[in-house]
PDB file of C-alpha atoms in Angstrom:
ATOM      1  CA  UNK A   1     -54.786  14.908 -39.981  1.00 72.00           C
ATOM      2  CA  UNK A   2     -56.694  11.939 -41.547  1.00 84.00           C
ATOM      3  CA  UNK A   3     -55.913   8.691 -40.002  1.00 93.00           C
ATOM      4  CA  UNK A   4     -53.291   6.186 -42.078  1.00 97.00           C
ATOM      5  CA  UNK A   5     -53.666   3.175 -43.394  1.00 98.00           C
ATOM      6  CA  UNK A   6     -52.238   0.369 -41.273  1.00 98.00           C
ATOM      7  CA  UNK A   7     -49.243  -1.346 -42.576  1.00 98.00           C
ATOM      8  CA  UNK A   8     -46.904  -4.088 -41.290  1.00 99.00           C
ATOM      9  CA  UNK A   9     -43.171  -5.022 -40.811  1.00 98.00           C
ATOM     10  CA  UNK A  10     -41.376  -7.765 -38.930  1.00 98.00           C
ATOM     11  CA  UNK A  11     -38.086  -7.444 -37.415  1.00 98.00           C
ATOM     12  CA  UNK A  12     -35.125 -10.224 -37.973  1.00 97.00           C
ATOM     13  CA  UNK A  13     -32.066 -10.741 -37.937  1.00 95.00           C
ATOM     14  CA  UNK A  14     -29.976 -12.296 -40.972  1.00 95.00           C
ATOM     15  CA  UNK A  15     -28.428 -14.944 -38.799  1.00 91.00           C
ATOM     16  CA  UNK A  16     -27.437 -17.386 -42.247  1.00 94.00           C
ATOM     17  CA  UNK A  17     -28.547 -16.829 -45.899  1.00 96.00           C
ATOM     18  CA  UNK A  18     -31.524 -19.165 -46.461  1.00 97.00           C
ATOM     19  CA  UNK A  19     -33.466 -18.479 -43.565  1.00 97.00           C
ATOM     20  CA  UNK A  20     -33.102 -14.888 -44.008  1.00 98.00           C
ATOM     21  CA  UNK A  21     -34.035 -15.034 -47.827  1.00 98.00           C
ATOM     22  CA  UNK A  22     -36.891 -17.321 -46.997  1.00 98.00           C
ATOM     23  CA  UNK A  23     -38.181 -14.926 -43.994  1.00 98.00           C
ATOM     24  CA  UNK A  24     -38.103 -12.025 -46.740  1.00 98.00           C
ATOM     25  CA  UNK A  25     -40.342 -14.242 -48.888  1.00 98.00           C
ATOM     26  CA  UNK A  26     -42.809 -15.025 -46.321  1.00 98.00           C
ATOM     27  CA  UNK A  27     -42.967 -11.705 -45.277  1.00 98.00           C
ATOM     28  CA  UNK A  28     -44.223 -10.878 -48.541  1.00 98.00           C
ATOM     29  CA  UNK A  29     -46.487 -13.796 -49.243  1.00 98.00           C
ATOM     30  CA  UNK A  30     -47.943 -13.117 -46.099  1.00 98.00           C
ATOM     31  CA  UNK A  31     -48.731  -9.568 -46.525  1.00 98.00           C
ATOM     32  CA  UNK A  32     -46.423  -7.437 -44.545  1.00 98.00           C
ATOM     33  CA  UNK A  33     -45.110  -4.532 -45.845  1.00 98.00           C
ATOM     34  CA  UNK A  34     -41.447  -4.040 -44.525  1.00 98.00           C
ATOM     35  CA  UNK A  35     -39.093  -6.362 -43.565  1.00 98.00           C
ATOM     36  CA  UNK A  36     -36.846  -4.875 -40.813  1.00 98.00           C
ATOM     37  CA  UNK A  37     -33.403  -5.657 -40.213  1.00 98.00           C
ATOM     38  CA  UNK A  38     -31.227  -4.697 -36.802  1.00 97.00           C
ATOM     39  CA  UNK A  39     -27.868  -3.259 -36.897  1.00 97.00           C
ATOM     40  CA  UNK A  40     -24.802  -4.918 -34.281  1.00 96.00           C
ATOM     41  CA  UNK A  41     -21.211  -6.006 -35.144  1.00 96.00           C
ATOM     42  CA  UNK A  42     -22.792  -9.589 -34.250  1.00 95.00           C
ATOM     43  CA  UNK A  43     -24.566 -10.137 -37.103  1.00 95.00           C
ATOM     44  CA  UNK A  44     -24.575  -9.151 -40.982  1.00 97.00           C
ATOM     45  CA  UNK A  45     -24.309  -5.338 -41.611  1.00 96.00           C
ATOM     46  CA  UNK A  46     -28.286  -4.441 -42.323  1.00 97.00           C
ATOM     47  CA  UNK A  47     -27.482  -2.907 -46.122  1.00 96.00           C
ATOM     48  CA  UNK A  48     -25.755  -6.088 -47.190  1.00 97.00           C
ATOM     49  CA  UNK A  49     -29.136  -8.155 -45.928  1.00 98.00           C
ATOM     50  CA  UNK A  50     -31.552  -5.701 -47.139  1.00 98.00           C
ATOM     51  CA  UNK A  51     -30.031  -5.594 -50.604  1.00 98.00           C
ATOM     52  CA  UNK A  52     -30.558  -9.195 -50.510  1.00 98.00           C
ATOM     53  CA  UNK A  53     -33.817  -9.284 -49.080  1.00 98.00           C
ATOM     54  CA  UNK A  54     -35.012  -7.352 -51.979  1.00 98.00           C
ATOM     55  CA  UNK A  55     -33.591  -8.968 -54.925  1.00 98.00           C
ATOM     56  CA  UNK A  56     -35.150 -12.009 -53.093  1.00 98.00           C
ATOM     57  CA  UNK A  57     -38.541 -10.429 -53.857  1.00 98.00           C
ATOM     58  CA  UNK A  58     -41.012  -8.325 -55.981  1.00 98.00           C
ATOM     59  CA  UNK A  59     -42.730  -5.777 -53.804  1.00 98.00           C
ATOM     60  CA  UNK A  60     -41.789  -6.206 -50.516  1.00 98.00           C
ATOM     61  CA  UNK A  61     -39.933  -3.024 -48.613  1.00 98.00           C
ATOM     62  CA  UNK A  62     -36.959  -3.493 -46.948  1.00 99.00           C
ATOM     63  CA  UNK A  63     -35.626  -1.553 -43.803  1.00 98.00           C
ATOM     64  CA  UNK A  64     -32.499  -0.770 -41.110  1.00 98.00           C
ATOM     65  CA  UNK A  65     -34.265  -0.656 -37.414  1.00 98.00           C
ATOM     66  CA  UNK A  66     -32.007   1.012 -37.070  1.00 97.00           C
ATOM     67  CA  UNK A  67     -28.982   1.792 -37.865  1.00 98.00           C
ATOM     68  CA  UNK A  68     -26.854   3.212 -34.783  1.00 97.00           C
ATOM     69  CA  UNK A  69     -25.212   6.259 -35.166  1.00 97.00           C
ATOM     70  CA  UNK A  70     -22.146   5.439 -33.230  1.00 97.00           C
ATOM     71  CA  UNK A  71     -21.323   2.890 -35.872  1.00 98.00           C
ATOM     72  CA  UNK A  72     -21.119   5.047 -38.850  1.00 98.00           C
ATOM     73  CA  UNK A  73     -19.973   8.774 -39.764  1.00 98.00           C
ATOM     74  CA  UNK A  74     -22.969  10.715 -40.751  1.00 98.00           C
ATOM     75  CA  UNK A  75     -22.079  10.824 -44.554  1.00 98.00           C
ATOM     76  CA  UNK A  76     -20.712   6.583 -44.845  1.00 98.00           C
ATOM     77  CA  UNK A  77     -24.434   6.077 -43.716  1.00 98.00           C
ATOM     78  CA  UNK A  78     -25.994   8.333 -46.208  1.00 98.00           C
ATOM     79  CA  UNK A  79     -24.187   6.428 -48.778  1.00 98.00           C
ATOM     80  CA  UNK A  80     -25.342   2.896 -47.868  1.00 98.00           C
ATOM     81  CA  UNK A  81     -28.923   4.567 -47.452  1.00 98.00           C
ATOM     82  CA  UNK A  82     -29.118   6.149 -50.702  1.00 98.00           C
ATOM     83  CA  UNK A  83     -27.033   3.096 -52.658  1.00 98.00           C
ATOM     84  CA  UNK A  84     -30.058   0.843 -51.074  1.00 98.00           C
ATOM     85  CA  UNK A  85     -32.671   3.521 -52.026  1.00 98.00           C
ATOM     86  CA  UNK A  86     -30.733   3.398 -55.878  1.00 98.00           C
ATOM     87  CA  UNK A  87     -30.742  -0.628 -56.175  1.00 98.00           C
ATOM     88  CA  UNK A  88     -33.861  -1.330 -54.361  1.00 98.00           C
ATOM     89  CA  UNK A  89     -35.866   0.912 -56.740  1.00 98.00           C
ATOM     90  CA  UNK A  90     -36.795   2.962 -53.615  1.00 98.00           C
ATOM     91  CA  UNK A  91     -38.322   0.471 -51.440  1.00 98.00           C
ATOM     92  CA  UNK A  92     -35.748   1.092 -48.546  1.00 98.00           C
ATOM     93  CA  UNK A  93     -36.981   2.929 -45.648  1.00 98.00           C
ATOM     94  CA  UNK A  94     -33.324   3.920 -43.286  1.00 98.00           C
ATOM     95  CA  UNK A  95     -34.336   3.747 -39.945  1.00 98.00           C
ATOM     96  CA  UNK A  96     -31.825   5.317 -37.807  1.00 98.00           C
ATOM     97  CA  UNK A  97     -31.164   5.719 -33.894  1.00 98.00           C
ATOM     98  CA  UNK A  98     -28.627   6.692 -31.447  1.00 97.00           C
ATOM     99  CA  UNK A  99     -27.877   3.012 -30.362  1.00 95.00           C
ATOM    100  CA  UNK A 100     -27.679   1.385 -27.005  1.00 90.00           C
ATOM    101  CA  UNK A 101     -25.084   1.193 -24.782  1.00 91.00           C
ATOM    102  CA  UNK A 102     -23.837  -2.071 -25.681  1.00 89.00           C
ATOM    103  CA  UNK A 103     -22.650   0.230 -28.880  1.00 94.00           C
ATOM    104  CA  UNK A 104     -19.990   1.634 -26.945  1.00 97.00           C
ATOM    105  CA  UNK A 105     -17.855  -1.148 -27.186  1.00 97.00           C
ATOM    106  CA  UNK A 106     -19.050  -1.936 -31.257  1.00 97.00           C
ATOM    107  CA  UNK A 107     -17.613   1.797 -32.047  1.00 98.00           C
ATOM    108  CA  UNK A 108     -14.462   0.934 -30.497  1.00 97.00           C
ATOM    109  CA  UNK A 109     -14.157  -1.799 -32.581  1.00 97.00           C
ATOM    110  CA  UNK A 110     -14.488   0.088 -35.821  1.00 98.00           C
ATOM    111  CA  UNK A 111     -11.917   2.637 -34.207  1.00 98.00           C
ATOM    112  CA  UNK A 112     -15.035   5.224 -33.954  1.00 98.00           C
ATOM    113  CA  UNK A 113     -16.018   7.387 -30.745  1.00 97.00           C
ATOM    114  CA  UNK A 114     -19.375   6.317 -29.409  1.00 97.00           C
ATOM    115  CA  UNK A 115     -19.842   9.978 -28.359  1.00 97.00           C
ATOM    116  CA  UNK A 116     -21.947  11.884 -26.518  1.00 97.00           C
ATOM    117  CA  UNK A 117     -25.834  12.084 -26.535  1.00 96.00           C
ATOM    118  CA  UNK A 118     -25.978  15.174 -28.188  1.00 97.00           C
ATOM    119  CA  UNK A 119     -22.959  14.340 -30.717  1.00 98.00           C
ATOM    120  CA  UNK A 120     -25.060  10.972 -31.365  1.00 98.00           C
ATOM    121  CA  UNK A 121     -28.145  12.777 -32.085  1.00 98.00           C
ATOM    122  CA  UNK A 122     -26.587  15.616 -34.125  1.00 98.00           C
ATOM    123  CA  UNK A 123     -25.379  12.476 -36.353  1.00 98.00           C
ATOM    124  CA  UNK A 124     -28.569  11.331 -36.843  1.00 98.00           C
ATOM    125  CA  UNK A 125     -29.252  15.211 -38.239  1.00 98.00           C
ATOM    126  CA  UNK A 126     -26.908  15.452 -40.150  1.00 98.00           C
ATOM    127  CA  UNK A 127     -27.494  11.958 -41.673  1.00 98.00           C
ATOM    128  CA  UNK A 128     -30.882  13.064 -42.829  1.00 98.00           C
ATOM    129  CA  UNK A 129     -29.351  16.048 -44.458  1.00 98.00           C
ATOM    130  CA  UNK A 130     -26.829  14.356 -46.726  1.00 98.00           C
ATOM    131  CA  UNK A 131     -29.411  11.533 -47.993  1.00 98.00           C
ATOM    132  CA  UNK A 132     -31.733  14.540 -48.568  1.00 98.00           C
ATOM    133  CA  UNK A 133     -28.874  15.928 -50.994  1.00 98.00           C
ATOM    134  CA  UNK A 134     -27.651  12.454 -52.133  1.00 98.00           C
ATOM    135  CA  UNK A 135     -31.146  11.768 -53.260  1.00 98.00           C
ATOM    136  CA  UNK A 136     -31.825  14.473 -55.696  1.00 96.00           C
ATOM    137  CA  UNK A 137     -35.307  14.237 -57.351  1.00 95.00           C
ATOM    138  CA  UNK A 138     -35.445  10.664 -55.595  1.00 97.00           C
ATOM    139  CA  UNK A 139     -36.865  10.396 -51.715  1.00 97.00           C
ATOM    140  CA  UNK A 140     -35.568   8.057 -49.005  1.00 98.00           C
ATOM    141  CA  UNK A 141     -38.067   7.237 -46.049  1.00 98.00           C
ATOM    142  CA  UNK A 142     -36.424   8.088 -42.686  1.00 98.00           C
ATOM    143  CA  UNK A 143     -37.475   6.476 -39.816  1.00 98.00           C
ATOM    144  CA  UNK A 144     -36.309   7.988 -36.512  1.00 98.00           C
ATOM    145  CA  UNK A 145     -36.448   5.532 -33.064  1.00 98.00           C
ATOM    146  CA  UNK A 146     -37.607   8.626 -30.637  1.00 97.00           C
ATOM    147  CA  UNK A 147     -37.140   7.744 -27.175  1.00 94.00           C
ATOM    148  CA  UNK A 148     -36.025  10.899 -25.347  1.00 95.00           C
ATOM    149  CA  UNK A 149     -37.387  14.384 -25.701  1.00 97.00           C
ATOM    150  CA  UNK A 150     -34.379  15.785 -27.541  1.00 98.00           C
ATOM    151  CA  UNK A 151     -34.847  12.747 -29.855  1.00 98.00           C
ATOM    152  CA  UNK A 152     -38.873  13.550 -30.292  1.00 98.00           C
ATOM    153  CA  UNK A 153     -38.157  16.820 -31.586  1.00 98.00           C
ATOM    154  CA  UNK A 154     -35.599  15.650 -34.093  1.00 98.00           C
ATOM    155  CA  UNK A 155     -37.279  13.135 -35.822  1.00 98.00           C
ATOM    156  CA  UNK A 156     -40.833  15.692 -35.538  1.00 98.00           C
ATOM    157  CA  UNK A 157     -38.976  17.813 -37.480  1.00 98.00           C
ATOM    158  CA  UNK A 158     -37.103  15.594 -40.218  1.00 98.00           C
ATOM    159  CA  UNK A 159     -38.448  12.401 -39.877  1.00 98.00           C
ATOM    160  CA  UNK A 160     -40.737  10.628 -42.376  1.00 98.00           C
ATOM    161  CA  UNK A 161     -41.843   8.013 -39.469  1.00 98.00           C
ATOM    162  CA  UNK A 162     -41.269   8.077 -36.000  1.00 98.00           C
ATOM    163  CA  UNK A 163     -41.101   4.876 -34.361  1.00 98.00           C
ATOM    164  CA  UNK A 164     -42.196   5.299 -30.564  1.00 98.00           C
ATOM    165  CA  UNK A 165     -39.841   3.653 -28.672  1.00 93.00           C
ATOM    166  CA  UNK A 166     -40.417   4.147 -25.098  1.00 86.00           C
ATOM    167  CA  UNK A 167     -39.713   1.724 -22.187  1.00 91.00           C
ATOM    168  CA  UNK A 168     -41.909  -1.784 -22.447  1.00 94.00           C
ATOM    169  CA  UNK A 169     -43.901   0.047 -19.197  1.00 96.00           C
ATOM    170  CA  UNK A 170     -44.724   3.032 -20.621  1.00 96.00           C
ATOM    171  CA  UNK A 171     -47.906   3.789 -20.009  1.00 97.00           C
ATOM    172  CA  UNK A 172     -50.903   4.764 -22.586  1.00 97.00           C
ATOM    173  CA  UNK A 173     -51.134   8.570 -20.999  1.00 97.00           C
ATOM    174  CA  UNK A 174     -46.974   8.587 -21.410  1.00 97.00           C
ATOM    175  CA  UNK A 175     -47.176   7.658 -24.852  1.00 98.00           C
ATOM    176  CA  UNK A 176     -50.253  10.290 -25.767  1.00 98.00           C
ATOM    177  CA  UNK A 177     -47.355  13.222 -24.463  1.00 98.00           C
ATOM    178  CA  UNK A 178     -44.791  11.848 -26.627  1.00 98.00           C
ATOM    179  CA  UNK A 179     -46.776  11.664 -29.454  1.00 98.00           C
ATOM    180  CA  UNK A 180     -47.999  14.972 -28.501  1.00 98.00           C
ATOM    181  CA  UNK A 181     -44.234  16.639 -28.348  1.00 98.00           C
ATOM    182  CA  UNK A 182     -43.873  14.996 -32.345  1.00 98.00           C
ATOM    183  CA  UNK A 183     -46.573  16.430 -33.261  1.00 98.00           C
ATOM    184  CA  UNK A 184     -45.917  19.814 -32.328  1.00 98.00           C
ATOM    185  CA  UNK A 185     -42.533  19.623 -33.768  1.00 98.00           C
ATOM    186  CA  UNK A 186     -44.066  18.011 -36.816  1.00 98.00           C
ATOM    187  CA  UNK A 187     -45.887  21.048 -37.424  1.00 97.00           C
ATOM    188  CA  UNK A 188     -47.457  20.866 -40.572  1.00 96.00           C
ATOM    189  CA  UNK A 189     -45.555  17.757 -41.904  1.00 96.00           C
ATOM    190  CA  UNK A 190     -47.331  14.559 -42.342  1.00 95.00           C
ATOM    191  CA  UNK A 191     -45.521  12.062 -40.177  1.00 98.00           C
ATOM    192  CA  UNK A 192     -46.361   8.507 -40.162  1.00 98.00           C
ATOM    193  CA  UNK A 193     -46.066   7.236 -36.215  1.00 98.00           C
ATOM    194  CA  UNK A 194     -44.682   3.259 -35.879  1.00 98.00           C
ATOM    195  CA  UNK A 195     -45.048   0.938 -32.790  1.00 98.00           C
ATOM    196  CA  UNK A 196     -42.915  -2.095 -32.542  1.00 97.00           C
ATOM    197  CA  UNK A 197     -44.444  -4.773 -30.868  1.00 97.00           C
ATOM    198  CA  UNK A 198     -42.495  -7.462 -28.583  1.00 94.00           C
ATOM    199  CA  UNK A 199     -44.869  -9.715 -27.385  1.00 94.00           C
ATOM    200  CA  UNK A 200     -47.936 -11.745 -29.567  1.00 96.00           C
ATOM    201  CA  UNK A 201     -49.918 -13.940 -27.014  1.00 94.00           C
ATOM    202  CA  UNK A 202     -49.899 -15.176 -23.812  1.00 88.00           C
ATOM    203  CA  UNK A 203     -45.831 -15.624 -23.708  1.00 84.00           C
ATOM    204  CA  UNK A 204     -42.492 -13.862 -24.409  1.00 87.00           C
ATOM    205  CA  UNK A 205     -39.951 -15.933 -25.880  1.00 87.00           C
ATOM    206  CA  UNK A 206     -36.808 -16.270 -23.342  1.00 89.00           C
ATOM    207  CA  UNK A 207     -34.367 -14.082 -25.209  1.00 86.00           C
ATOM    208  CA  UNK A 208     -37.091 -11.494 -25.311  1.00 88.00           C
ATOM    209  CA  UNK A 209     -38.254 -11.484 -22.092  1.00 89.00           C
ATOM    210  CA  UNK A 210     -33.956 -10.810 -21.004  1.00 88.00           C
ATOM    211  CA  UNK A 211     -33.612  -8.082 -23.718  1.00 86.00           C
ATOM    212  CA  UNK A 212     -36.801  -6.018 -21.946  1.00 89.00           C
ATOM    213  CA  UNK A 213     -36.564  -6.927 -18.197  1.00 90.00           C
ATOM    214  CA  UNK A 214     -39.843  -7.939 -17.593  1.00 92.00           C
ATOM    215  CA  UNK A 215     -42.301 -11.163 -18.098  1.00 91.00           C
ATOM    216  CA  UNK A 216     -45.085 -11.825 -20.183  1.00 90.00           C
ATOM    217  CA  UNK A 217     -47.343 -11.565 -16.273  1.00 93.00           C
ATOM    218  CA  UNK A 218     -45.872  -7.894 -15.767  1.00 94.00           C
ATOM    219  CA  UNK A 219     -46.423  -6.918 -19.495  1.00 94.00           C
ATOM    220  CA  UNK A 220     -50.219  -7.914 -19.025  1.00 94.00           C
ATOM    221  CA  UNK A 221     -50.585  -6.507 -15.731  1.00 95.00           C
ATOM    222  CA  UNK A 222     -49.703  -3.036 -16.746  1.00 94.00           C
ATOM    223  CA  UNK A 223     -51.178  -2.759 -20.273  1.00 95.00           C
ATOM    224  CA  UNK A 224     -48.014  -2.893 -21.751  1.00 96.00           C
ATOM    225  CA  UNK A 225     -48.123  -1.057 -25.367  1.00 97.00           C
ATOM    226  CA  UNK A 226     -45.295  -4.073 -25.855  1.00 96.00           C
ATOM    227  CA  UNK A 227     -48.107  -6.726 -25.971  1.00 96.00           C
ATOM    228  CA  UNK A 228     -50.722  -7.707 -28.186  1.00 98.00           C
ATOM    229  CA  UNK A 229     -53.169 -10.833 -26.510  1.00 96.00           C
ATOM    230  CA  UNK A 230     -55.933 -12.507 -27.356  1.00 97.00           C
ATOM    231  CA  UNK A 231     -58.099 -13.712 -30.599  1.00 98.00           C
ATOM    232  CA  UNK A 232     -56.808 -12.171 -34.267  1.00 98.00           C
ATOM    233  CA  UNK A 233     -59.693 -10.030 -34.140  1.00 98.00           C
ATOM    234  CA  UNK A 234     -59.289  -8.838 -30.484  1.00 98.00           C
ATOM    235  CA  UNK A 235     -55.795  -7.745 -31.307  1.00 98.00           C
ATOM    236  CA  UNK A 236     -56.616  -6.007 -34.488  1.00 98.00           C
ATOM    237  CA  UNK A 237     -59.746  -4.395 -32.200  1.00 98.00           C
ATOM    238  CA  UNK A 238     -56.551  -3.277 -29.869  1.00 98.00           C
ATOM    239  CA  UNK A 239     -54.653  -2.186 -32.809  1.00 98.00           C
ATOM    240  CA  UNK A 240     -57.700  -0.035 -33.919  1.00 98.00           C
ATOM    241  CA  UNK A 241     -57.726   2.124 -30.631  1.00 98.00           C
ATOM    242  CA  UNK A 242     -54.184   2.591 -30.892  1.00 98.00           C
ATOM    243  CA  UNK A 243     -54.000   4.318 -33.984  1.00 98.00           C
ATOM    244  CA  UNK A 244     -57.330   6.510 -32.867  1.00 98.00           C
ATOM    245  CA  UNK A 245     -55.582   7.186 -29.468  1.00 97.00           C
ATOM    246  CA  UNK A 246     -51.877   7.499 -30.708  1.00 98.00           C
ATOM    247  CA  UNK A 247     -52.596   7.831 -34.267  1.00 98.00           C
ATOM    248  CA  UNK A 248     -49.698   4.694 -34.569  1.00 98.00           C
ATOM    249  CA  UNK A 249     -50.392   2.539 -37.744  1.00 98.00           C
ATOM    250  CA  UNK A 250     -47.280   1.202 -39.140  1.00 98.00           C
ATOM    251  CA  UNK A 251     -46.759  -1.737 -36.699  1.00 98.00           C
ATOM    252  CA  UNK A 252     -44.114  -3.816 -36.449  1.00 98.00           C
ATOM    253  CA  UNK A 253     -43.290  -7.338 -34.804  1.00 98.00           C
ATOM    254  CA  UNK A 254     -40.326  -9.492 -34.191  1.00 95.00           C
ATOM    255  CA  UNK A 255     -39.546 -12.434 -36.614  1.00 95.00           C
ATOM    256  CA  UNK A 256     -40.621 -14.841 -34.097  1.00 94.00           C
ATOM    257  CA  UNK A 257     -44.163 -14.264 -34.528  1.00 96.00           C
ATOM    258  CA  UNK A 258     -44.446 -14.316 -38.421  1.00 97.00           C
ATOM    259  CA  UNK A 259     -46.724 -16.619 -38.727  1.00 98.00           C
ATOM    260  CA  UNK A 260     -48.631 -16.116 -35.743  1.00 97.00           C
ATOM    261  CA  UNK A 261     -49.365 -12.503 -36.430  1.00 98.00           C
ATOM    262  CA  UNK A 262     -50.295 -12.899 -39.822  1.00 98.00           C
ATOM    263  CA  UNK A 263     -54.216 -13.019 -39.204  1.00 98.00           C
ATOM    264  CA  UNK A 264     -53.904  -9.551 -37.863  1.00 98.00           C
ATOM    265  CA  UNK A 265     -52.030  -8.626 -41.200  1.00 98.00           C
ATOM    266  CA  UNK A 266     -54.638 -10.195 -43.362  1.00 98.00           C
ATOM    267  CA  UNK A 267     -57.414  -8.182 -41.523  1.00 98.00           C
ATOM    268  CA  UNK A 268     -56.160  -4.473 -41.136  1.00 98.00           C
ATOM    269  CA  UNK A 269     -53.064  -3.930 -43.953  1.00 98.00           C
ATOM    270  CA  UNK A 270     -54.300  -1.122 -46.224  1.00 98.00           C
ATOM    271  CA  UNK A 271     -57.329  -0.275 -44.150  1.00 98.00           C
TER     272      UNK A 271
END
C-alpha cells in the first residue's frame, strides 16, 4: 500500500479548564492534527474534555487514547463515541483499549467487573460494532491500542488505526512482526499504523520516566522506538525511516513536549 501522510497528535490530560482549552488551541495553531485525551477516574471523563476541546477550536481533531474497556459497557461507550462523532461534526477519532491494571480498582468503583482478558477484548469488539450501527451513513475513526497478539488481530480486522503499543524496549525487529501480524489480519483494509512517542530529547520528565520503568540513558542505549533525540531535522530524518520500516505515520507525543516538538510538526504534517 502507498505510504501515508504523516500527521500529529499530543496527548494531555484535562487537569483544570483553561489550560486544557488553551493546550487544544495551541495544538491547533501549531499544526497538530489530534489532540488526545486519557481516560482514569482521576481526571475528567475524556468525552466531556473532547467536546470541549472542540468547540474551543475550528479544525482541530479531537481523540480518547483510550478509552478502557473495563470502565464502560460496550454499548454506554458507543454512545459517548457516536454523540462526540454527532457534535464534533466528525472530527472525533475513539481510541479504545483494554486498560491497565490499575483499572481494576476504577471498575470497582463504578460497580463494573474489570473482567477477563478475553471478556475485555470482546468489549472492545463489540464496541466497534454498535458505533458502526449507531453511525449510519456517518463514520467514526477507531483507534485500537494493540499490544498483545489477540489484540493485533482485533484491531487488523476492525480498526481504522492501530496504535503500536508495545513495551518502551521493544525492539525495531519486534515491532516489524507486530506490524506484520496487523497486516495480515488487515487484509485488504487500509489501516493507518500510530506510534506514541514518550520521550523528545535528551531527558524524560520524572513522572514519565516512573510510568515506563526506565531512564532517558536506557531508552538511548537500546534504540528505544519511545525516543526521539537530536536536531528537528534529525528526528523528522528518524521519523522518515519509521514509517518506511513500520509504515507508522500518525505520531503522537505527550503534552509536555508541545512546543518542543513542534519543528518536527512544521516539517513532515501532510507530507
Amino acid at each position: 500500500m502507498p505510504q501515508k501522510a504523516f500527521r500529529f497528535g499530543v496527548v494531555a490530560g484535562a487537569n483544570d479548564a483553561a489550560g486544557w482549552l488553551a493546550t487544544a488551541r495551541r495544538a491547533e495553531e501549531l499544526g497538530y492534527s489530534t489532540l488526545l485525551c486519557p481516560d482514569s477516574l482521576e481526571m475528567p471523563t475524556p468525552t466531556a474534555a473532547l467536546a470541549a476541546a472542540a468547540a474551543a477550536t475550528t479544525e482541530l481533531r479531537v481523540g480518547s487514547f483510550v478509552l478502557a474497556s473495563p470502565l464502560r459497557t460496550a454499548r454506554a461507550a458507543a454512545w459517548e463515541a457516536h454523540s462526540l462523532t454527532v457534535v464534533t461534526s466528525g472530527r472525533f477519532e475513539l481510541g479504545l483499549g483494554t486498560g491497565r491494571p490499575e483499572m481494576r480498582q476504577q471498575a470497582g468503583e463504578l460497580g463494573l467487573p474489570y473482567g477477563s482478558g478475553q471478556e475485555r477484548l470482546d468489549s472492545i469488539s463489540e464496541t466497534v460494532d454498535h458505533v458502526r450501527r449507531l453511525d449510519g451513513d456517518a463514520h467514526t475513526p477507531v483507534m485500537i491500542a494493540a499490544g498483545g497478539p489477540k489484540v493485533r488481530r482485533l484491531a487488523g480486522a476492525k480498526a481504522d488505526i492501530v496504535a503500536l503499543a508495545g513495551g518502551p524496549l521493544t525492539t525495531r525487529e519486534e515491532m516489524a512482526g507486530h506490524v506484520g501480524e496487523i497486516r495480515e489480519a488487515a487484509g485488504d483494509r487500509d489501516v493507518e499504523l500510530s506510534l506514541n512517542i514518550w520521550a523528545v530529547g535528551e531527558h524524560v520528565p520524572p513522572w514519565i520516566r516512573g510510568f515506563l520503568g526506565v531512564d532517558a540513558e536506557t531508552l538511548a542505549e537500546h534504540d528505544s522506538l519511545a525516543m526521539l533525540r537530536g536536531s528537528a531535522d534529525d528526528m523528522a530524518a528518524e521519523l522518515e525511516r519509521r514509517r518506511e520500516e513500520l509504515g507508522v505515520s500518525y505520531v503522537s507525543v505527550n503534552g509536555a513536549f508541545l512546543e518542543e516538538f513542534a519543528p518536527v510538526v512544521a516539517l513532515l504534517s501532510g507530507k
